[in-house]
Amino acid sequence: MQQFLFKVGRENFLMIHLGMVPVIGATGEPKTKPCQHSVKLLREAGLKPDLLMCRSEVPVDEATRRKLSLFCQVAPEHVISMHDVSNLYQVPLLLAEQNVGSIICNHLGLSASRVARSLSFGCQKDAETMPTQRLADWKVLSDRTDSYTGNVTIALVGKYMGNPDAYASVVKALQHAALEVNLHLKLEWVDSSMLEPNAQQQEPKKYEAAWSALKSAQGVLVPGGFGTRGIEGKVATAGYCRAAKKPYLGICVGLQTAVIEFARSELGWEGANSTEFDEATPHPVVEFLPEASSTVMGGTMRLGSRATIIRDPQSLACKLYGGKPVIYERHRHRYEVTASCVPAFEAKGLHFTGQDDRAQRMELCELRDHPFFVACQFHPEFQSRPAKPGPLFLGLVLAATGQLEKRLEADGGVLKVGAGFQKAC
C-alpha cells in the first residue's frame, strides 16, 4: 500500500479504516482504545487513515468523535459513526447523513456532478439531482424492509441443504422480490432426496416432514445443481406442483426435471430422463451439449450472458420480462432439452416460449393452464438487485400470494419490475 500511495500520490489515494468502538458495562461508556490501537499499528506501517469508520452498537457521540480525532489525527468530520441499524439497506443512508460521499469527492478532487452523470445510466433527468433522488428511492426500500405487510412462504427444494450458502444468490433474489411487494420471505428448506420413495422406507419422519413443508408452501423453487443425488425428488416436486396448480419456478436443472416429469406423466414416455442421470434412458429428453466434451469436464460448460429470444409475445415469460422480445441472462450448464422432443411437448401443453438466437436451444418453458409454472435454463438470480428483482422471482412471489394477475393488469399487461423503487428516472 505504501508503494501504491507513492506511485499515485496522496491526492489520488484515500484510506478508509474500520475500527471497533465497543460499549462496555452498564454505564454504556464507549471505549476508544481498540480503535486507537489499530490506527497506531497502521501508522507504524507508514499509512494514515483519511476516514475513520467507527463500528459500534450505538451512535458514536461528539465527545467520542473528538477524542478519536485527537488521538488518531483524523479530522472530526472524518470520524464516521457506523452503528447498528435495523436493516442492511440503512447503511448507505447512514453514510450519506454524515457526508461521506462529499468527503471522498473533495479528497480525490472529483466533481460530484460528474460522478452523478457517470451513475445516471442514461437517465434523462438532471444528473445534479440524481444522488438525492436515488437516496430517496433507496430510503423507500429501506423503510419497506422494516414495515412488512405480511409473509410469503417459498419452499426451496435442493440437494445442498448442509450448506445453505450454496443457494445464496437464489435466496437474495427471492428476498428482493418479496421486498418489492412488501412481504417478509419465509423459506422452507426441503432436501430433495427426502421426497423420494426410498426415503419413505429409510427415514419416514424426514420424508413426511419434507412433503409437509412442500405442500404447505405458497410457492416452490427448484434451483440449479449437478449429479444424480436427489434428482427423483426434484422430478416429484415438479409433478406435484404441476398437478396441484402450485406456483413453480425451476432454474437450470429445475427446468430439466420439469421436462423429465412431463415426459413421463403426460407423454407416457416411461423411463424418460436426462443422459446426465441415466445414459441408457430410452427417452433422452435432456442431452449433453453437442459441442462439449463428455470426457474433459474443464471448460466445457455453456457460460456467461447470452441472448434468449421470447418467441411468443402473449406468453407469461414475455409479460414477466416487460414485453421484451430479447432478454440477456447468465448461463452455466452442460445439458439441454433435446430439440427433437420439443414438438411432442408442445402438442401436450408444455410450451418452450424462450429459445436461443438460433432457435436450437430451449431457454424458457411454461404451462398455459397453470397459475405459474415457469422454468428456465439460465440463472436469473445473478442479475437480481435489491431495487430491481429478477422478473421470474417477482412473478413467483406474486403468483404465490395471488397477486400476479392484478399486478399485470395494474402495470398495463406487462410486469414493470422495480417500479416502486425507481422514481429517479
Coordinates of C-alpha atoms in Angstrom, one line a residue:
M1 CA 0.0 0.0 0.0
Q2 CA 2.9 2.4 0.7
Q3 CA 4.3 1.8 -2.7
F4 CA 1.0 2.3 -4.3
L5 CA 0.5 5.6 -2.4
F6 CA 3.9 6.8 -3.5
K7 CA 3.2 5.8 -7.1
V8 CA -0.2 7.6 -7.5
G9 CA 0.2 10.4 -5.0
R10 CA -1.7 11.4 -1.9
E11 CA -4.3 13.3 -4.0
N12 CA -5.3 10.1 -5.7
F13 CA -5.3 7.8 -2.7
L14 CA -7.8 7.6 0.1
M15 CA -7.6 5.2 3.0
I16 CA -10.7 4.2 5.0
H17 CA -10.0 2.4 8.2
L18 CA -12.7 0.4 10.1
G19 CA -12.2 0.3 13.8
M20 CA -14.2 -1.1 16.7
V21 CA -15.7 1.2 19.4
P22 CA -17.2 -1.2 21.9
V23 CA -19.7 -0.2 24.6
I24 CA -18.7 -1.8 27.9
G25 CA -20.6 -2.2 31.2
A26 CA -23.9 -1.0 32.5
T27 CA -22.8 2.7 32.1
G28 CA -22.7 2.3 28.3
E29 CA -19.4 4.0 28.1
P30 CA -17.7 3.8 24.6
K31 CA -14.1 2.5 24.6
T32 CA -11.8 4.1 22.1
K33 CA -8.6 2.1 22.9
P34 CA -9.2 -0.7 20.4
C35 CA -9.7 1.8 17.6
Q36 CA -6.7 3.9 18.7
H37 CA -4.5 0.8 18.9
S38 CA -5.5 -0.4 15.3
V39 CA -4.7 3.1 14.0
K40 CA -1.3 3.1 15.8
L41 CA -0.4 -0.2 14.1
L42 CA -1.5 1.2 10.8
R43 CA 0.7 4.3 11.2
E44 CA 3.6 2.1 12.2
A45 CA 3.2 0.6 8.7
G46 CA 3.6 4.1 7.2
L47 CA -0.1 4.6 6.5
K48 CA -2.5 7.2 7.8
P49 CA -6.3 6.8 7.6
D50 CA -8.3 9.6 5.9
L51 CA -11.6 8.3 7.0
L52 CA -12.2 6.5 10.3
M53 CA -15.3 4.3 10.3
C54 CA -16.3 3.5 13.9
R55 CA -18.2 0.3 14.3
S56 CA -20.3 0.4 17.4
E57 CA -23.6 -0.9 18.8
V58 CA -24.8 2.7 19.4
P59 CA -24.2 6.0 17.6
V60 CA -20.8 7.5 18.4
D61 CA -21.3 10.8 20.3
E62 CA -19.5 14.0 19.7
A63 CA -17.2 13.6 22.7
T64 CA -16.0 10.3 21.4
R65 CA -15.5 11.7 17.9
R66 CA -13.3 14.5 19.3
K67 CA -11.3 12.0 21.3
L68 CA -10.7 9.7 18.4
S69 CA -9.9 12.7 16.2
L70 CA -7.3 13.9 18.6
F71 CA -5.6 10.6 19.3
C72 CA -5.9 9.2 15.7
Q73 CA -5.1 12.5 14.0
V74 CA -8.2 12.4 11.8
A75 CA -10.4 15.4 11.2
P76 CA -13.5 15.3 13.4
E77 CA -15.8 15.3 10.4
H78 CA -13.9 12.3 9.0
V79 CA -14.8 10.2 12.1
I80 CA -17.8 8.3 10.9
S81 CA -20.3 6.5 13.2
M82 CA -21.1 3.0 11.8
H83 CA -23.6 1.9 14.5
D84 CA -26.1 -0.8 14.4
V85 CA -29.2 -0.2 12.3
S86 CA -32.4 -2.2 11.9
N87 CA -31.6 -3.4 8.4
L88 CA -28.6 -3.5 6.0
Y89 CA -30.2 -1.1 3.5
Q90 CA -30.0 1.7 6.0
V91 CA -26.2 1.7 5.8
P92 CA -25.9 3.9 2.6
L93 CA -28.3 6.3 4.2
L94 CA -26.3 6.4 7.3
L95 CA -23.1 7.2 5.3
A96 CA -25.0 9.9 3.3
E97 CA -26.2 11.6 6.5
Q98 CA -22.5 12.0 7.5
N99 CA -21.5 13.4 4.1
V100 CA -19.2 10.5 3.3
G101 CA -19.8 10.9 -0.4
S102 CA -18.8 14.6 -0.4
I103 CA -15.7 13.9 1.8
I104 CA -14.5 11.3 -0.7
C105 CA -15.1 13.5 -3.7
N106 CA -13.4 16.5 -2.1
H107 CA -10.4 14.4 -1.1
L108 CA -9.9 12.9 -4.6
G109 CA -10.8 16.1 -6.4
L110 CA -13.8 14.6 -8.1
S111 CA -16.8 16.7 -9.3
A112 CA -20.0 15.5 -7.6
S113 CA -22.0 16.3 -10.8
R114 CA -19.5 14.3 -12.9
V115 CA -19.8 11.3 -10.6
A116 CA -23.6 11.6 -10.7
R117 CA -23.6 11.7 -14.5
S118 CA -21.5 8.6 -14.7
L119 CA -24.0 6.8 -12.5
S120 CA -27.1 8.1 -14.3
F121 CA -27.1 5.2 -16.8
G122 CA -28.9 7.2 -19.4
C123 CA -31.4 8.8 -17.2
Q124 CA -32.8 11.9 -18.9
K125 CA -33.3 13.9 -15.7
D126 CA -30.7 16.4 -14.4
A127 CA -27.7 14.5 -13.2
E128 CA -27.2 17.1 -10.5
T129 CA -30.3 15.9 -8.6
M130 CA -29.6 12.2 -9.2
P131 CA -27.9 11.5 -5.9
T132 CA -30.7 13.0 -3.9
Q133 CA -33.3 11.2 -5.9
R134 CA -31.6 7.8 -5.7
L135 CA -31.2 8.1 -2.0
A136 CA -34.9 8.9 -1.7
D137 CA -35.6 5.8 -3.7
W138 CA -33.2 3.8 -1.5
K139 CA -35.0 5.1 1.6
V140 CA -38.3 3.7 0.3
L141 CA -36.6 0.3 0.0
S142 CA -35.0 0.6 3.5
D143 CA -38.3 1.7 5.1
R144 CA -40.2 -1.1 3.4
T145 CA -37.8 -3.6 4.9
D146 CA -39.0 -2.6 8.4
S147 CA -42.7 -2.5 7.6
Y148 CA -43.7 -5.8 6.0
T149 CA -47.5 -6.2 5.5
G150 CA -47.3 -10.0 5.5
N151 CA -45.4 -13.1 4.8
V152 CA -44.8 -15.3 1.8
T153 CA -43.6 -18.9 2.2
I154 CA -41.5 -20.4 -0.6
A155 CA -40.1 -24.0 -0.5
L156 CA -36.6 -24.2 -1.8
V157 CA -36.1 -27.8 -3.0
G158 CA -32.4 -28.6 -3.3
K159 CA -29.7 -31.1 -2.5
Y160 CA -27.1 -28.9 -0.7
M161 CA -29.0 -28.5 2.5
G162 CA -25.9 -28.9 4.6
N163 CA -24.6 -25.5 3.4
P164 CA -27.5 -23.0 2.6
D165 CA -24.8 -20.6 1.3
A166 CA -24.8 -22.8 -1.8
Y167 CA -28.0 -21.1 -2.8
A168 CA -27.1 -17.6 -1.5
S169 CA -27.8 -15.8 -4.8
V170 CA -31.2 -17.5 -5.1
V171 CA -32.2 -16.6 -1.6
K172 CA -31.2 -13.0 -2.2
A173 CA -33.2 -12.8 -5.4
L174 CA -36.3 -14.2 -3.5
Q175 CA -35.7 -11.6 -0.8
H176 CA -35.5 -8.8 -3.4
A177 CA -38.8 -10.0 -5.0
A178 CA -40.6 -10.2 -1.6
L179 CA -39.3 -6.8 -0.7
E180 CA -40.9 -5.2 -3.7
V181 CA -44.3 -6.4 -2.7
N182 CA -43.7 -5.5 0.9
L183 CA -43.6 -9.1 2.2
H184 CA -41.3 -11.0 4.5
L185 CA -39.8 -14.0 2.9
K186 CA -40.1 -17.3 4.9
L187 CA -38.1 -20.1 3.4
E188 CA -38.8 -23.8 3.8
W189 CA -35.6 -25.7 3.1
V190 CA -36.5 -29.1 1.6
D191 CA -33.9 -31.8 0.9
S192 CA -35.0 -33.2 -2.4
S193 CA -33.6 -36.7 -1.5
M194 CA -36.2 -36.8 1.3
L195 CA -39.0 -36.6 -1.2
E196 CA -38.0 -39.8 -3.0
P197 CA -39.9 -43.1 -2.4
N198 CA -36.9 -44.8 -0.9
A199 CA -36.8 -42.1 1.8
Q200 CA -40.3 -43.2 2.9
Q201 CA -38.8 -46.6 3.9
Q202 CA -35.5 -45.5 5.2
E203 CA -36.4 -42.2 7.0
P204 CA -40.2 -42.0 7.2
K205 CA -40.2 -39.0 9.6
K206 CA -38.0 -36.9 7.4
Y207 CA -40.0 -38.0 4.4
E208 CA -43.2 -36.8 5.9
A209 CA -41.7 -33.6 7.1
A210 CA -40.3 -32.8 3.6
W211 CA -43.6 -33.4 1.9
S212 CA -45.4 -31.5 4.6
A213 CA -43.1 -28.5 4.0
L214 CA -43.5 -28.7 0.3
K215 CA -47.3 -28.9 0.4
S216 CA -47.7 -26.1 3.0
A217 CA -45.6 -23.6 1.0
Q218 CA -47.3 -21.0 -1.2
G219 CA -44.7 -21.4 -3.9
V220 CA -41.9 -23.7 -4.9
L221 CA -38.4 -23.1 -6.4
V222 CA -36.1 -25.8 -7.6
P223 CA -32.6 -24.2 -8.1
G224 CA -29.7 -25.5 -10.2
G225 CA -27.4 -28.4 -9.3
F226 CA -25.4 -31.3 -10.6
G227 CA -25.3 -35.1 -10.1
T228 CA -27.9 -37.8 -9.6
R229 CA -28.5 -37.5 -5.8
G230 CA -31.9 -36.1 -5.1
I231 CA -32.9 -35.8 -8.7
E232 CA -36.0 -38.0 -8.4
G233 CA -37.2 -35.8 -5.6
K234 CA -36.9 -32.8 -7.8
V235 CA -38.9 -34.7 -10.5
A236 CA -41.5 -35.5 -7.9
T237 CA -41.6 -31.8 -6.9
A238 CA -42.3 -30.7 -10.4
G239 CA -45.0 -33.3 -10.8
Y240 CA -46.7 -32.3 -7.5
C241 CA -46.7 -28.6 -8.4
R242 CA -48.0 -29.3 -11.9
A243 CA -50.9 -31.4 -10.7
A244 CA -51.7 -29.3 -7.6
K245 CA -51.5 -26.0 -9.5
K246 CA -48.9 -24.7 -7.1
P247 CA -46.7 -21.9 -8.3
Y248 CA -43.4 -23.4 -9.5
L249 CA -40.1 -21.9 -10.7
G250 CA -37.4 -24.2 -12.0
I251 CA -33.9 -22.9 -12.6
C252 CA -31.4 -24.9 -14.8
V253 CA -31.8 -28.5 -13.5
G254 CA -35.2 -27.3 -12.3
L255 CA -36.2 -26.9 -15.9
Q256 CA -34.7 -30.3 -16.8
T257 CA -36.5 -32.2 -14.1
A258 CA -39.8 -30.5 -15.0
V259 CA -39.3 -31.7 -18.6
I260 CA -38.5 -35.2 -17.4
E261 CA -41.6 -35.3 -15.2
F262 CA -43.8 -34.1 -18.0
A263 CA -42.4 -36.6 -20.5
R264 CA -43.1 -39.5 -18.1
S265 CA -46.6 -38.3 -16.9
E266 CA -48.1 -36.6 -19.9
L267 CA -46.4 -38.2 -22.9
G268 CA -46.2 -41.6 -21.3
W269 CA -42.5 -42.0 -22.0
E270 CA -41.6 -44.5 -19.3
G271 CA -38.0 -44.1 -18.2
A272 CA -37.6 -40.7 -19.7
N273 CA -34.6 -39.0 -18.3
S274 CA -31.5 -36.9 -18.8
T275 CA -28.4 -38.6 -20.1
E276 CA -26.6 -36.9 -17.1
F277 CA -28.6 -39.1 -14.8
D278 CA -29.2 -42.2 -17.0
E279 CA -27.0 -42.7 -20.1
A280 CA -29.2 -45.7 -21.1
T281 CA -32.5 -44.0 -20.9
P282 CA -34.9 -45.0 -23.7
H283 CA -36.2 -41.4 -23.9
P284 CA -33.3 -38.9 -23.6
V285 CA -35.3 -35.7 -23.2
V286 CA -32.3 -33.9 -21.9
E287 CA -28.9 -34.4 -23.5
F288 CA -25.3 -33.3 -23.3
L289 CA -24.4 -30.2 -25.2
P290 CA -23.2 -31.3 -28.7
E291 CA -20.2 -29.0 -28.8
A292 CA -19.0 -30.1 -25.3
S293 CA -16.6 -32.9 -24.4
S294 CA -18.1 -35.8 -22.4
T295 CA -14.7 -36.8 -21.0
V296 CA -13.0 -33.5 -20.3
M297 CA -15.1 -31.5 -17.8
G298 CA -13.0 -28.4 -17.5
G299 CA -14.1 -25.5 -19.7
T300 CA -16.9 -27.5 -21.3
M301 CA -19.9 -25.5 -19.9
R302 CA -22.0 -23.1 -21.7
L303 CA -21.3 -20.0 -19.6
G304 CA -22.0 -16.3 -19.4
S305 CA -24.6 -13.8 -20.6
R306 CA -26.4 -15.0 -23.7
A307 CA -29.5 -13.8 -25.6
T308 CA -32.9 -15.5 -25.2
I309 CA -35.5 -14.9 -27.9
I310 CA -39.0 -14.9 -26.4
R311 CA -40.9 -16.1 -29.4
D312 CA -44.5 -15.7 -28.1
P313 CA -45.5 -12.2 -27.2
Q314 CA -48.6 -13.5 -25.4
S315 CA -46.6 -15.8 -23.1
L316 CA -46.3 -15.3 -19.4
A317 CA -42.5 -15.2 -19.8
C318 CA -42.8 -12.2 -22.2
K319 CA -45.1 -10.4 -19.8
L320 CA -42.8 -11.0 -16.9
Y321 CA -39.9 -9.6 -18.8
G322 CA -41.8 -6.4 -19.6
G323 CA -42.8 -7.4 -23.1
K324 CA -39.2 -7.6 -24.3
P325 CA -38.6 -9.8 -27.3
V326 CA -35.0 -10.4 -26.4
I327 CA -33.5 -10.8 -22.9
Y328 CA -30.0 -11.5 -21.6
E329 CA -29.4 -13.8 -18.7
R330 CA -26.3 -15.7 -17.4
H331 CA -25.8 -19.4 -18.1
R332 CA -23.9 -22.3 -16.5
H333 CA -24.8 -25.7 -17.8
R334 CA -23.6 -28.7 -19.8
Y335 CA -27.0 -30.3 -20.6
E336 CA -30.0 -29.0 -22.5
V337 CA -33.5 -30.1 -23.6
T338 CA -33.4 -32.4 -26.7
A339 CA -34.7 -30.2 -29.5
S340 CA -36.3 -33.2 -31.4
C341 CA -38.6 -33.8 -28.4
V342 CA -40.0 -30.2 -28.4
P343 CA -42.9 -30.7 -30.8
A344 CA -44.2 -33.6 -28.7
F345 CA -44.0 -31.5 -25.5
E346 CA -45.8 -28.5 -27.1
A347 CA -48.5 -30.7 -28.5
K348 CA -49.3 -31.7 -24.9
G349 CA -49.2 -28.2 -23.5
L350 CA -45.6 -27.6 -22.3
H351 CA -44.6 -24.6 -24.4
F352 CA -41.0 -23.5 -24.9
T353 CA -41.5 -19.8 -25.1
G354 CA -37.8 -18.8 -25.0
Q355 CA -35.1 -20.1 -27.3
D356 CA -31.5 -19.1 -28.2
D357 CA -30.8 -16.8 -31.1
R358 CA -30.6 -19.9 -33.5
A359 CA -33.8 -21.4 -32.2
Q360 CA -31.9 -24.6 -31.3
R361 CA -31.7 -24.4 -27.5
M362 CA -34.7 -24.2 -25.2
E363 CA -34.3 -21.4 -22.6
L364 CA -37.8 -21.0 -21.2
C365 CA -40.8 -23.2 -20.8
E366 CA -44.2 -22.7 -19.2
L367 CA -47.7 -24.3 -18.8
R368 CA -50.6 -22.2 -20.1
D369 CA -53.3 -23.9 -17.9
H370 CA -51.4 -23.2 -14.7
P371 CA -51.3 -20.2 -12.4
F372 CA -47.5 -20.1 -12.6
F373 CA -45.4 -23.0 -13.9
V374 CA -42.3 -21.5 -15.4
A375 CA -38.8 -22.9 -15.8
C376 CA -35.6 -21.5 -17.3
Q377 CA -32.2 -23.0 -18.4
F378 CA -30.3 -19.8 -17.4
H379 CA -29.7 -18.4 -13.9
P380 CA -31.8 -15.3 -13.4
E381 CA -30.6 -14.9 -9.8
F382 CA -27.3 -13.5 -10.8
Q383 CA -28.8 -10.3 -12.2
S384 CA -31.3 -9.6 -9.4
R385 CA -30.8 -6.5 -7.4
P386 CA -32.5 -5.0 -4.2
A387 CA -34.4 -2.4 -6.1
K388 CA -34.8 -4.4 -9.3
P389 CA -35.6 -8.1 -8.6
G390 CA -35.3 -10.7 -11.2
P391 CA -38.6 -10.8 -13.1
L392 CA -39.1 -14.6 -12.7
F393 CA -38.6 -14.4 -8.9
L394 CA -41.0 -11.5 -8.7
G395 CA -43.5 -13.4 -10.8
L396 CA -43.2 -16.4 -8.4
V397 CA -43.8 -14.3 -5.3
L398 CA -46.7 -12.5 -6.9
A399 CA -48.3 -15.8 -8.0
A400 CA -47.7 -17.4 -4.6
T401 CA -49.6 -14.7 -3.0
G402 CA -52.4 -14.5 -5.6
Q403 CA -51.3 -11.0 -6.8
L404 CA -49.9 -11.8 -10.3
E405 CA -52.9 -11.1 -12.4
K406 CA -53.8 -7.9 -10.5
R407 CA -50.2 -6.7 -10.8
L408 CA -50.0 -7.4 -14.5
E409 CA -53.3 -5.5 -15.0
A410 CA -52.1 -2.6 -13.0
D411 CA -48.8 -2.5 -14.9
G412 CA -50.6 -2.4 -18.3
G413 CA -50.3 -6.0 -19.2
V414 CA -46.6 -6.4 -18.7
L415 CA -44.6 -6.5 -15.4
K416 CA -42.8 -3.3 -14.5
V417 CA -40.1 -4.7 -12.3
G418 CA -38.9 -2.4 -9.5
A419 CA -41.4 0.3 -10.3
G420 CA -41.9 1.1 -6.6
F421 CA -38.2 2.0 -6.2
Q422 CA -37.3 3.7 -9.5
K423 CA -38.7 7.2 -9.1
A424 CA -35.4 8.9 -10.2
C425 CA -35.9 8.1 -13.8

